Coordinates of C-alpha atoms and ligand atoms in Angstrom, one line a residue:
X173 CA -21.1 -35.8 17.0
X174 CA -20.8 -39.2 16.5
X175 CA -18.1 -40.0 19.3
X176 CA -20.4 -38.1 21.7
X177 CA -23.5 -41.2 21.2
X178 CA -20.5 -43.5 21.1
X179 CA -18.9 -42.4 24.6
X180 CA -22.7 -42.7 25.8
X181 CA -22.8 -46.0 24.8
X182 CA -19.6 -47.0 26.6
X183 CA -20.4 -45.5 29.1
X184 CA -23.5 -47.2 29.5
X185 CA -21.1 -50.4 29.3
X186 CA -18.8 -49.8 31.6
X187 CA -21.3 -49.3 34.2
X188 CA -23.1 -52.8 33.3
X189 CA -19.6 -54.0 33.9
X190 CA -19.3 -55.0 30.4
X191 CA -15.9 -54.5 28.5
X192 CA -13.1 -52.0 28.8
X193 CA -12.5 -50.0 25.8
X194 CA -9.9 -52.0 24.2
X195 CA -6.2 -50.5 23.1
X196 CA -3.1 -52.4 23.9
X197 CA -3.2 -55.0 26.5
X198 CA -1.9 -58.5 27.5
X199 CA -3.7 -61.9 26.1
X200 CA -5.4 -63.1 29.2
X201 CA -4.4 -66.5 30.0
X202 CA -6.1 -69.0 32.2
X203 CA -5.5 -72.0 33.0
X204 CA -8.1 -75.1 33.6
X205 CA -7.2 -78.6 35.6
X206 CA -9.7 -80.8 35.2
X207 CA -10.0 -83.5 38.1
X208 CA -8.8 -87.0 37.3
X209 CA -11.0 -88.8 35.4
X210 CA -12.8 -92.2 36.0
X211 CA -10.7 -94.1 33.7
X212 CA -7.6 -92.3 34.6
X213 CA -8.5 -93.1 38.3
X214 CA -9.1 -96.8 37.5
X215 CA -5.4 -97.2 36.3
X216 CA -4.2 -95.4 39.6
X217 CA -3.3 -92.2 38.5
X218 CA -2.0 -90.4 40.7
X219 CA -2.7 -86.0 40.4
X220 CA 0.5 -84.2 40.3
X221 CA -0.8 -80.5 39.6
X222 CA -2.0 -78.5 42.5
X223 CA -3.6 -74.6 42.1
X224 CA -1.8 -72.7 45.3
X225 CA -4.2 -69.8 45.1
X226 CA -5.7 -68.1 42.3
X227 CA -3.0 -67.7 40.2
X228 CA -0.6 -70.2 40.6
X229 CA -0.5 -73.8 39.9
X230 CA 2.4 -76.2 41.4
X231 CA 3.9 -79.2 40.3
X232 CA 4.0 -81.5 43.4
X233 CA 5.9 -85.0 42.8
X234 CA 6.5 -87.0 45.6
X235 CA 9.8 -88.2 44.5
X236 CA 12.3 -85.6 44.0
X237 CA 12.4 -83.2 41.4
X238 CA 15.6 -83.6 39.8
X239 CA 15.2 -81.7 36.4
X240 CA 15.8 -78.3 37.2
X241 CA 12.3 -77.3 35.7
X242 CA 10.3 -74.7 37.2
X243 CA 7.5 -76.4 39.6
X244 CA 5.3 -72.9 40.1
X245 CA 3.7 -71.5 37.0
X246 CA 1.8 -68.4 37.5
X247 CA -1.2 -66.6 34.9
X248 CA -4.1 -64.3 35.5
X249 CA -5.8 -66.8 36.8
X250 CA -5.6 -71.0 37.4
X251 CA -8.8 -73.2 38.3
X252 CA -8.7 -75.9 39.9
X253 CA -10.9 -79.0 39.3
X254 CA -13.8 -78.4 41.8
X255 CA -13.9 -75.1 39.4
X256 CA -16.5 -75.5 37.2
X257 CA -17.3 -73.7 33.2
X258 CA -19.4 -71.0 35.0
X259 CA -16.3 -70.1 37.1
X260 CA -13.9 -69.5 34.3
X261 CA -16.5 -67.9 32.2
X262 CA -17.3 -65.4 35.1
X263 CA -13.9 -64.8 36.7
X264 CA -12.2 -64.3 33.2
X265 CA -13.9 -64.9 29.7
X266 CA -17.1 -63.0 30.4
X267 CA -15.3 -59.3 30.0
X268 CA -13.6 -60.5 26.9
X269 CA -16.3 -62.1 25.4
X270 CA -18.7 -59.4 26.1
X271 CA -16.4 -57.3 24.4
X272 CA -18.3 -58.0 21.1
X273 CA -21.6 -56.1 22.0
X274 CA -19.1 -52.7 23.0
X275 CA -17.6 -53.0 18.9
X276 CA -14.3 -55.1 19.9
X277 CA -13.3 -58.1 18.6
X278 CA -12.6 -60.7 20.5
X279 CA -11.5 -64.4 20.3
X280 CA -11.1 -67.2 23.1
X281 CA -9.5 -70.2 23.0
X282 CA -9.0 -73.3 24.4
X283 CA -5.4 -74.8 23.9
X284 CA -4.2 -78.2 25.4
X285 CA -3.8 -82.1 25.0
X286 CA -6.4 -84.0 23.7
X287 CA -8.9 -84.9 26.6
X288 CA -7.6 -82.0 28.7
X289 CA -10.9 -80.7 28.8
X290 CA -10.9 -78.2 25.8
X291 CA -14.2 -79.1 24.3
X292 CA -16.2 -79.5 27.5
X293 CA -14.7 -75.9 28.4
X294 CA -15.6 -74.4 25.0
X295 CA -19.1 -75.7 24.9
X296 CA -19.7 -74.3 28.3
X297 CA -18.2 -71.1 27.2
X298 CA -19.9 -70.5 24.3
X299 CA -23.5 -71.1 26.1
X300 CA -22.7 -68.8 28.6
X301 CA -21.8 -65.8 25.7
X302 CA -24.6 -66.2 23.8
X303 CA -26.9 -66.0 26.7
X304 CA -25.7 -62.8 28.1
X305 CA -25.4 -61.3 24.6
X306 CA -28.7 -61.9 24.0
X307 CA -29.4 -60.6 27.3
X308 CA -28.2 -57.5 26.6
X309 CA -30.1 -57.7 23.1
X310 CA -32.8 -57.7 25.0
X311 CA -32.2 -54.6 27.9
X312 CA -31.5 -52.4 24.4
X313 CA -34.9 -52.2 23.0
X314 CA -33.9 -49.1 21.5
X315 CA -31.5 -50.6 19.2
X316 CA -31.1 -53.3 16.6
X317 CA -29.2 -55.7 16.6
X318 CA -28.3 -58.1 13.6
X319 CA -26.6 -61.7 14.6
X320 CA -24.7 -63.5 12.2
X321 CA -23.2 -67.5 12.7
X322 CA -20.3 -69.6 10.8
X323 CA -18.6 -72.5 11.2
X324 CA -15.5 -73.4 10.0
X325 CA -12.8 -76.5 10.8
X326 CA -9.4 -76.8 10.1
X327 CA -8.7 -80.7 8.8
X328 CA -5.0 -81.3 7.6
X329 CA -4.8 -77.7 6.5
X330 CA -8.4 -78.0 4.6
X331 CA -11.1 -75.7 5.6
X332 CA -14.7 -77.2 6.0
X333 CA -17.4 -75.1 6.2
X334 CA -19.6 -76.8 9.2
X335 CA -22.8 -75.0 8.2
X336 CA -22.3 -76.8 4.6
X337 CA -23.7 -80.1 3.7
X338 CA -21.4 -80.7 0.7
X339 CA -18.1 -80.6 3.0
X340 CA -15.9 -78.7 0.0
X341 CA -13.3 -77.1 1.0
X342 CA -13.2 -73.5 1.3
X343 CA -10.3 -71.3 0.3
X344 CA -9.0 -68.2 1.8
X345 CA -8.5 -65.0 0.1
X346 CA -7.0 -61.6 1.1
X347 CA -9.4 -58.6 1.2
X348 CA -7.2 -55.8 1.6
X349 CA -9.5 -54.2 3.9
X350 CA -10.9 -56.9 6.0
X351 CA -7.8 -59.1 6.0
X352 CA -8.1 -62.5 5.2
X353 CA -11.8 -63.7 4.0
X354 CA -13.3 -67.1 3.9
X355 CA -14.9 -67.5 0.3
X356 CA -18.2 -68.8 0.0
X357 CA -18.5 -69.4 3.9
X358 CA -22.3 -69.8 5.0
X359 CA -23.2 -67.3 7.0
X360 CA -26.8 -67.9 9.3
X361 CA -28.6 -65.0 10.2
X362 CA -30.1 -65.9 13.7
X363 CA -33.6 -66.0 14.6
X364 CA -33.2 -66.2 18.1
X365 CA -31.2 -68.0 20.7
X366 CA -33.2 -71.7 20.0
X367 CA -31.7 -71.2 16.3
X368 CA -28.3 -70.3 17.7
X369 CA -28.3 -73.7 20.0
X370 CA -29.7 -75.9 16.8
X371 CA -26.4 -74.5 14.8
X372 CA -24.3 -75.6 17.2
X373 CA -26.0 -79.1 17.6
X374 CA -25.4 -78.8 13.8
X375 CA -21.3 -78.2 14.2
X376 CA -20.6 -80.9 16.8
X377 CA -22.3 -83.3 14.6
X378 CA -20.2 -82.2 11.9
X379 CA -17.3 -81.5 13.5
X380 CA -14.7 -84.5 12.2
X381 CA -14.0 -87.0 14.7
X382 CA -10.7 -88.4 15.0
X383 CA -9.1 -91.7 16.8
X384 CA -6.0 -91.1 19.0
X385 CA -3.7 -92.9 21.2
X386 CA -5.2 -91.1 23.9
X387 CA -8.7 -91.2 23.7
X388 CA -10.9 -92.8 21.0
X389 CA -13.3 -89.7 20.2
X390 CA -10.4 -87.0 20.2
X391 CA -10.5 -84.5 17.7
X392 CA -7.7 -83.8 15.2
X393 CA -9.1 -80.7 14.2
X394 CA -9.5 -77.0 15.0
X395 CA -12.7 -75.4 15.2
X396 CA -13.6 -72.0 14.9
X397 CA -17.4 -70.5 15.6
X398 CA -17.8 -67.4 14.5
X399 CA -20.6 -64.6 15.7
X400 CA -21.2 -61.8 14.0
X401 CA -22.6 -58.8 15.7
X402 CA -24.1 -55.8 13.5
X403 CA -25.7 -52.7 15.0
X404 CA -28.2 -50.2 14.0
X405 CA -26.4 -47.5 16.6
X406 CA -23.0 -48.5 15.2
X407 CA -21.8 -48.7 11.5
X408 CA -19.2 -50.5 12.0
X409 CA -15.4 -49.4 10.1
X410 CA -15.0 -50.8 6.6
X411 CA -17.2 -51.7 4.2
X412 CA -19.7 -54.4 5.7
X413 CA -18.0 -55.0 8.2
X414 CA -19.0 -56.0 11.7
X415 CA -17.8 -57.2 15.4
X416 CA -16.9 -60.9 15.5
X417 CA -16.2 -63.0 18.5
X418 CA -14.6 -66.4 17.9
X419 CA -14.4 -69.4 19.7
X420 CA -11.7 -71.6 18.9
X421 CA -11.1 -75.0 20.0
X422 CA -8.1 -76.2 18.9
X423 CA -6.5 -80.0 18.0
X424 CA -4.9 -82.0 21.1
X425 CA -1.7 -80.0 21.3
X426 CA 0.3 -82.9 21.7
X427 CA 0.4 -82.9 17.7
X428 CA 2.5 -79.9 18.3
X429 CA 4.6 -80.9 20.5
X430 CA 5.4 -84.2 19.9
X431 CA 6.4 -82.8 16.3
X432 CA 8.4 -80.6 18.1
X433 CA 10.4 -83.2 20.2
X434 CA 11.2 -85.2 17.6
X435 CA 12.4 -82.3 15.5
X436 CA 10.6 -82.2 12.1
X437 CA 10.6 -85.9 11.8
X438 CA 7.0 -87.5 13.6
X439 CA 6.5 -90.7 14.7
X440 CA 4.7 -92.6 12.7
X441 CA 1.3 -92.0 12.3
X442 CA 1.4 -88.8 13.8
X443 CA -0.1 -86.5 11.1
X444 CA 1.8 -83.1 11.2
X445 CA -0.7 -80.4 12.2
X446 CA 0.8 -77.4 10.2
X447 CA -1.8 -75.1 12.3
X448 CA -0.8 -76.0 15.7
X449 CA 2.5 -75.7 14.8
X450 CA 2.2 -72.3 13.3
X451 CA 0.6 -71.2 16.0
X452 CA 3.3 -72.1 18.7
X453 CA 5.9 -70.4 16.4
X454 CA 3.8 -66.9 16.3
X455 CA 2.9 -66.8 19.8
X456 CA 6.7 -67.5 20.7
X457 CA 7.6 -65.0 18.0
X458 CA 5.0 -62.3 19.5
X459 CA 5.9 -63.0 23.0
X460 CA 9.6 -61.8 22.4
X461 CA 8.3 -58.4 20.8
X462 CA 7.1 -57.1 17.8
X463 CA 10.0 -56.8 15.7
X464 CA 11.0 -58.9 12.6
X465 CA 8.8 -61.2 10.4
X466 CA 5.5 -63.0 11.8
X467 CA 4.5 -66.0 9.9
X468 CA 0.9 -66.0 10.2
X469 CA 0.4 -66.8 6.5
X470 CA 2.2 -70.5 7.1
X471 CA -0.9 -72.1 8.1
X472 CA -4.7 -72.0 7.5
X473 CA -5.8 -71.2 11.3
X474 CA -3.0 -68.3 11.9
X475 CA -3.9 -66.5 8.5
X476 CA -8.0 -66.8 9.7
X477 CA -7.1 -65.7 13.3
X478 CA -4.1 -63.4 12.6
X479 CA -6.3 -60.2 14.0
X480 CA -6.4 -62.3 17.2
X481 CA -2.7 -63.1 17.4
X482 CA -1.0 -59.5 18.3
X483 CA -3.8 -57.2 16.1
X484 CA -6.9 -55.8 16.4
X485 CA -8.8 -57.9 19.4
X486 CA -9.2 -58.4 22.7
X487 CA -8.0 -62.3 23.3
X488 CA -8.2 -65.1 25.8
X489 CA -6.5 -68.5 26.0
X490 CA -7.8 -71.2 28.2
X491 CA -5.1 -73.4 28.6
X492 CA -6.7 -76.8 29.7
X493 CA -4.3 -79.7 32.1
X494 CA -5.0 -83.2 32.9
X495 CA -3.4 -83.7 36.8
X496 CA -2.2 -87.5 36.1
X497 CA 1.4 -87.8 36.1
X498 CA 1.8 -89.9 33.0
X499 CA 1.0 -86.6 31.2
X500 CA 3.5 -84.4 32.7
X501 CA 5.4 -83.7 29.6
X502 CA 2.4 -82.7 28.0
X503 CA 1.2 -80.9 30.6
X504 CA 4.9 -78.9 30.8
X505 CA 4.0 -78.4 26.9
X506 CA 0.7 -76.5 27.7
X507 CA 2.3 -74.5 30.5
X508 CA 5.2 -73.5 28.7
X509 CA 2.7 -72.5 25.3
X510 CA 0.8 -70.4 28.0
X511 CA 3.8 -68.8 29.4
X512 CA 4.4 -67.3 25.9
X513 CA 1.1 -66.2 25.3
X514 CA 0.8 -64.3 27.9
X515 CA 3.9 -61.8 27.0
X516 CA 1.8 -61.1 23.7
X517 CA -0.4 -58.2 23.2
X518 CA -3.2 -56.9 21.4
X519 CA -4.4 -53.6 20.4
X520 CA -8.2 -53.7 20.3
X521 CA -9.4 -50.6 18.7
X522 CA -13.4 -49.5 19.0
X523 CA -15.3 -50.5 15.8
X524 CA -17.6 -47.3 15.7
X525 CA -18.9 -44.8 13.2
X526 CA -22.7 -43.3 13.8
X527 CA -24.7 -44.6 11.3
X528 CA -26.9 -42.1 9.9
X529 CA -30.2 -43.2 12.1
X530 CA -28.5 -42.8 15.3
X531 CA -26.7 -39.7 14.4
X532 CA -30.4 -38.7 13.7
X533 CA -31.8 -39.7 16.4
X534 CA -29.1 -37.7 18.3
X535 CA -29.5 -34.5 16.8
X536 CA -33.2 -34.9 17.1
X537 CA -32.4 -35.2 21.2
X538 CA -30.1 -31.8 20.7
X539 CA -32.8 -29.9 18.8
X540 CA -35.3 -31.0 21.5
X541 CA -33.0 -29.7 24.5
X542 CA -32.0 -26.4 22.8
X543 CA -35.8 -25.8 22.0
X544 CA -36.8 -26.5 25.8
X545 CA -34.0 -23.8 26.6
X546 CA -35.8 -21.2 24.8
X547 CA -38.7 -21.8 25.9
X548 CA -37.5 -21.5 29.7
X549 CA -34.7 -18.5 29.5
X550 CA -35.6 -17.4 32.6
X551 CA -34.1 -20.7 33.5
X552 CA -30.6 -20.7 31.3
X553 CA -30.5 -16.5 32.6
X554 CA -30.6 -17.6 36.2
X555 CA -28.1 -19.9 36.1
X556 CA -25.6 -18.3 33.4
X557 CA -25.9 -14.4 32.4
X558 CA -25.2 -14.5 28.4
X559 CA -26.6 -10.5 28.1
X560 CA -22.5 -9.2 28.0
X561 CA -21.7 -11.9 26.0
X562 CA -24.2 -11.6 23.6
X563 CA -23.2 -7.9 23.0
X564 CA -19.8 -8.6 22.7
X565 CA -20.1 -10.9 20.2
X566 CA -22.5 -8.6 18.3
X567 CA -19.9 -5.9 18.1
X568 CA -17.2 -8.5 16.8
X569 CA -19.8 -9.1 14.3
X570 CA -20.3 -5.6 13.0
X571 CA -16.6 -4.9 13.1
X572 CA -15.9 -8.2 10.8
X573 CA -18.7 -6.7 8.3
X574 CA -16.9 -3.7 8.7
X575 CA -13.8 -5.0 7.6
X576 CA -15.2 -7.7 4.7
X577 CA -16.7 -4.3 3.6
X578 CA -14.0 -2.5 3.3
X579 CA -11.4 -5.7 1.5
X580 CA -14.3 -6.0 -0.8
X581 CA -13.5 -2.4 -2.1
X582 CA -9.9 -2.9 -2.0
X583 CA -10.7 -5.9 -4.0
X584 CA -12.7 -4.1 -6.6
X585 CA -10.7 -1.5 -6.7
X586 CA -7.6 -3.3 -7.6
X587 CA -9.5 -5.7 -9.9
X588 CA -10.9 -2.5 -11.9
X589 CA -6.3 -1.1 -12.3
X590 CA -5.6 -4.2 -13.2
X591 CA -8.3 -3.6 -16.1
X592 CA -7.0 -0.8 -16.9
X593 CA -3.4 -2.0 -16.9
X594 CA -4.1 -4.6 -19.2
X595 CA -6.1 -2.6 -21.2
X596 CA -3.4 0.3 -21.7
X597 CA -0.6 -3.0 -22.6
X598 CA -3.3 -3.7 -25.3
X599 CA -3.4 -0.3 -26.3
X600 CA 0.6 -0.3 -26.1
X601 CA 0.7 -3.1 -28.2
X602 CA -1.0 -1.8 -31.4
Ligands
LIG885 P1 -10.6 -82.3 24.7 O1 -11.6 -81.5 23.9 O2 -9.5 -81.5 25.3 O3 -10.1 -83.5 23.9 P2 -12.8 -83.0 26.3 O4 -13.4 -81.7 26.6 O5 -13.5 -83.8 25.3 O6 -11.3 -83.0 26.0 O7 -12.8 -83.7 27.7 C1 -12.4 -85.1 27.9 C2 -13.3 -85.7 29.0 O8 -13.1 -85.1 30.2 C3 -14.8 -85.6 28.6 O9 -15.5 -86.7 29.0 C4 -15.2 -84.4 29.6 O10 -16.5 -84.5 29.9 C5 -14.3 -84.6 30.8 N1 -13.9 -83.3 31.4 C6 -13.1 -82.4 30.8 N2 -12.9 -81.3 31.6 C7 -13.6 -81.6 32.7 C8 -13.9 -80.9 34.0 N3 -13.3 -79.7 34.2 N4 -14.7 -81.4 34.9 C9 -15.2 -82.6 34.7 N5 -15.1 -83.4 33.5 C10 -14.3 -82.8 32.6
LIG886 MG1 -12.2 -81.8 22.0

């Protein structure tokens, strides 16, 4: 009964255009060049990255390409630097995102080089989300709808709760049926979408700023927002649980990958970022199939996201470039990170069980339709003749009763020798 208000619902969503109903599918990957920058433009930059068409992006030097790496790169979809955060939320996010309201998981994340654009995508992003969710809040009157808002970031493998004022770090503990929890992670229930906004003005304040050779107010930390979606005309499966959609910003991947060049010794003063790392090493992993050991539970961002990485969500990856030349390597990083993540798949499954008001509410709608058929039957005889039927079914009826009748005896019958039987061993006996 339950699945029938479910496939309703889903309906109802696929029409608004919102969601698909999950199961196996890619990660979508996008990718984001922003335009030069001012600074970048001062020191004569020049832009070597071009977006063909929609999904291809091409590296055009002007002096030869001699290194025999690929100069086309192609994803679901590449933006080009007139593109703006309402573009990429539109022509890719917005179905994942939206996901959440349908009972589906989902996470998006922005992966590339610190001041590549990650943040300024994600904050975008995340405006964009909450306004439509709460737009459709509001076009379901009929239902309720319970929001829920954490914060975490991921410092030097420490996990800081950004809703906290005492910055303690949180550990992580396996629920064996939700996966990996966070313990004693604040959780907001939101008033409305003002309170929502004020969180996040809360976070980014928070959020741990760190100094890089790159850019003096990069961040060497990953952050993960976390909304929580509860609602009355879907229990969701497990105990307390409900949808979540994160939004991860991740640490300048250059960490990564400049780890990575120099094998596992770093240049000085380049802090190892275990996360990033991990991450690289299960997406590569995933992307080659699903066989063999994942090693989610090497780092703190991996074990927290692992339903994200090849489980139970629908996923996105914005993968954000700088054009100037003097980041090519980095940008090849980014490209090539994106180029695995987009061979790995998910299998979102539907979060829904009736809770016990809507399954009322249901059968009260059922009740109310059969009683209007009775009341018209000149209506249901015109359309269907159930006279023969009816009939037929009465005699099967009489001849079961017939029959229960009669194994009833038999029953009794035999019950009433076995009596006797034991009764004559008894007898026998003495
Ligand atoms: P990251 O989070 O990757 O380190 P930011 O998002 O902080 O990088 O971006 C670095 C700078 O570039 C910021 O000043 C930001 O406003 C600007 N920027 C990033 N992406 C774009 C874009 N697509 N268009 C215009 N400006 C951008
Ligand atoms: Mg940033």
């Amino acid at each position: 009964m339950g699945e029938i208000v479910a496939e309703e619902l889903m309906t109802w969503d696929k029409l608004q255009g919102i969601g698909n109903g999950g199961g196996e599918e890619k990660i979508l990957v996008l990718v984001r060049l922003r335009p030069l920058s001012e600074k970048e433009t001062l020191q004569n930059e020049v832009a070597d990255w071009e977006c063909i068409n929609a999904t291809t992006i091409l590296y055009r030097n002007s002096i030869q390409e001699r290194s025999g790496l690929p100069t086309a790169y192609s994803f679901d979809r590449v933006f080009r630097g007139d593109n703006t955060t309402r573009d990429v939320y539109d022509e890719g996010i917005r179905d994942i995102a939206l996901s959440v309201v349908g009972g589906i998981n989902s996470t998006i994340f922005a992966y590339g080089q610190t001041s590549s654009g990650k943040t300024y995508t994600m904050n975008g992003i995340t405006e964009y989300t909450a306004v439509d969710v709460y737009d459709y809040i509001k076009k379901h009157e009929e239902r309720e709808f319970v929001l829920k808002f954490s914060a975490v970031e991921i410092y030097n493998e420490v996990v800081r709760d950004l809703l906290a004022t005492d910055g303690t770090s949180l550990r992580l503990l396996d629920d064996p049926e939700k996966g990996t929890i966070i313990e004693k992670l604040t959780e907001e229930t939101l008033r409305d979408w003002s309170h929502l906004r004020e969180l996040l003005s809360i976070c980014e304040a928070q959020r741990r700023i760190g100094e890089t050779l790159l850019n003096e107010t990069s961040s060497r930390s990953h952050q993960i927002l976390r909304l929580s979606i509860e609602s009355s005309a879907r229990e969701f499966i497990g105990k307390g649980n409900s949808t979540t959609l994160n939004f991860v910003d991740l640490a300048g991947s250059e960490r990564a990958s400049q780890a990575l060049s120099v094998g596992q010794r770093l240049k000085e003063g380049c802090h190892i970022n275990r996360s990033l790392l991990t991450l690289g090493t299960v997406i590569r992993k995933l992307s080659k199939g699903r066989q063999g050991h994942v090693n989610y539970r090497d780092s703190k961002l991996t074990r927290i996201l692992q339903p994200s990485l090849g489980g139970n969500a629908r996923t996105a990856i914005i993968c954000t470039l700088s054009p100037a030349r003097s980041h090519v390597e980095q940008s090849r990083n980014t490209l090539l990170f994106a180029s695995c993540a987009k061979e790995v798949s998910t299998n979102a499954q539907v979060n829904v069980v009736m809770s016990d008001k809507a399954l009322v509410k249901h059968l009260q709608k059922e009740v109310a339709r059969l009683e209007s058929e009775l009341r018209t039957p000149a209506v249901s005889s015109s359309t269907c003749d159930h006279g023969p039927l009816l009939r037929k079914k009465d005699a099967q009826i009489q001849q079961l009763e017939k029959e229960n009748r009669e194994l009833k005896m038999q029953r009794d019958l035999a019950n009433s020798r076995i009596a006797d039987l034991l009764h004559a061993i008894e007898n026998y006996k003495t």
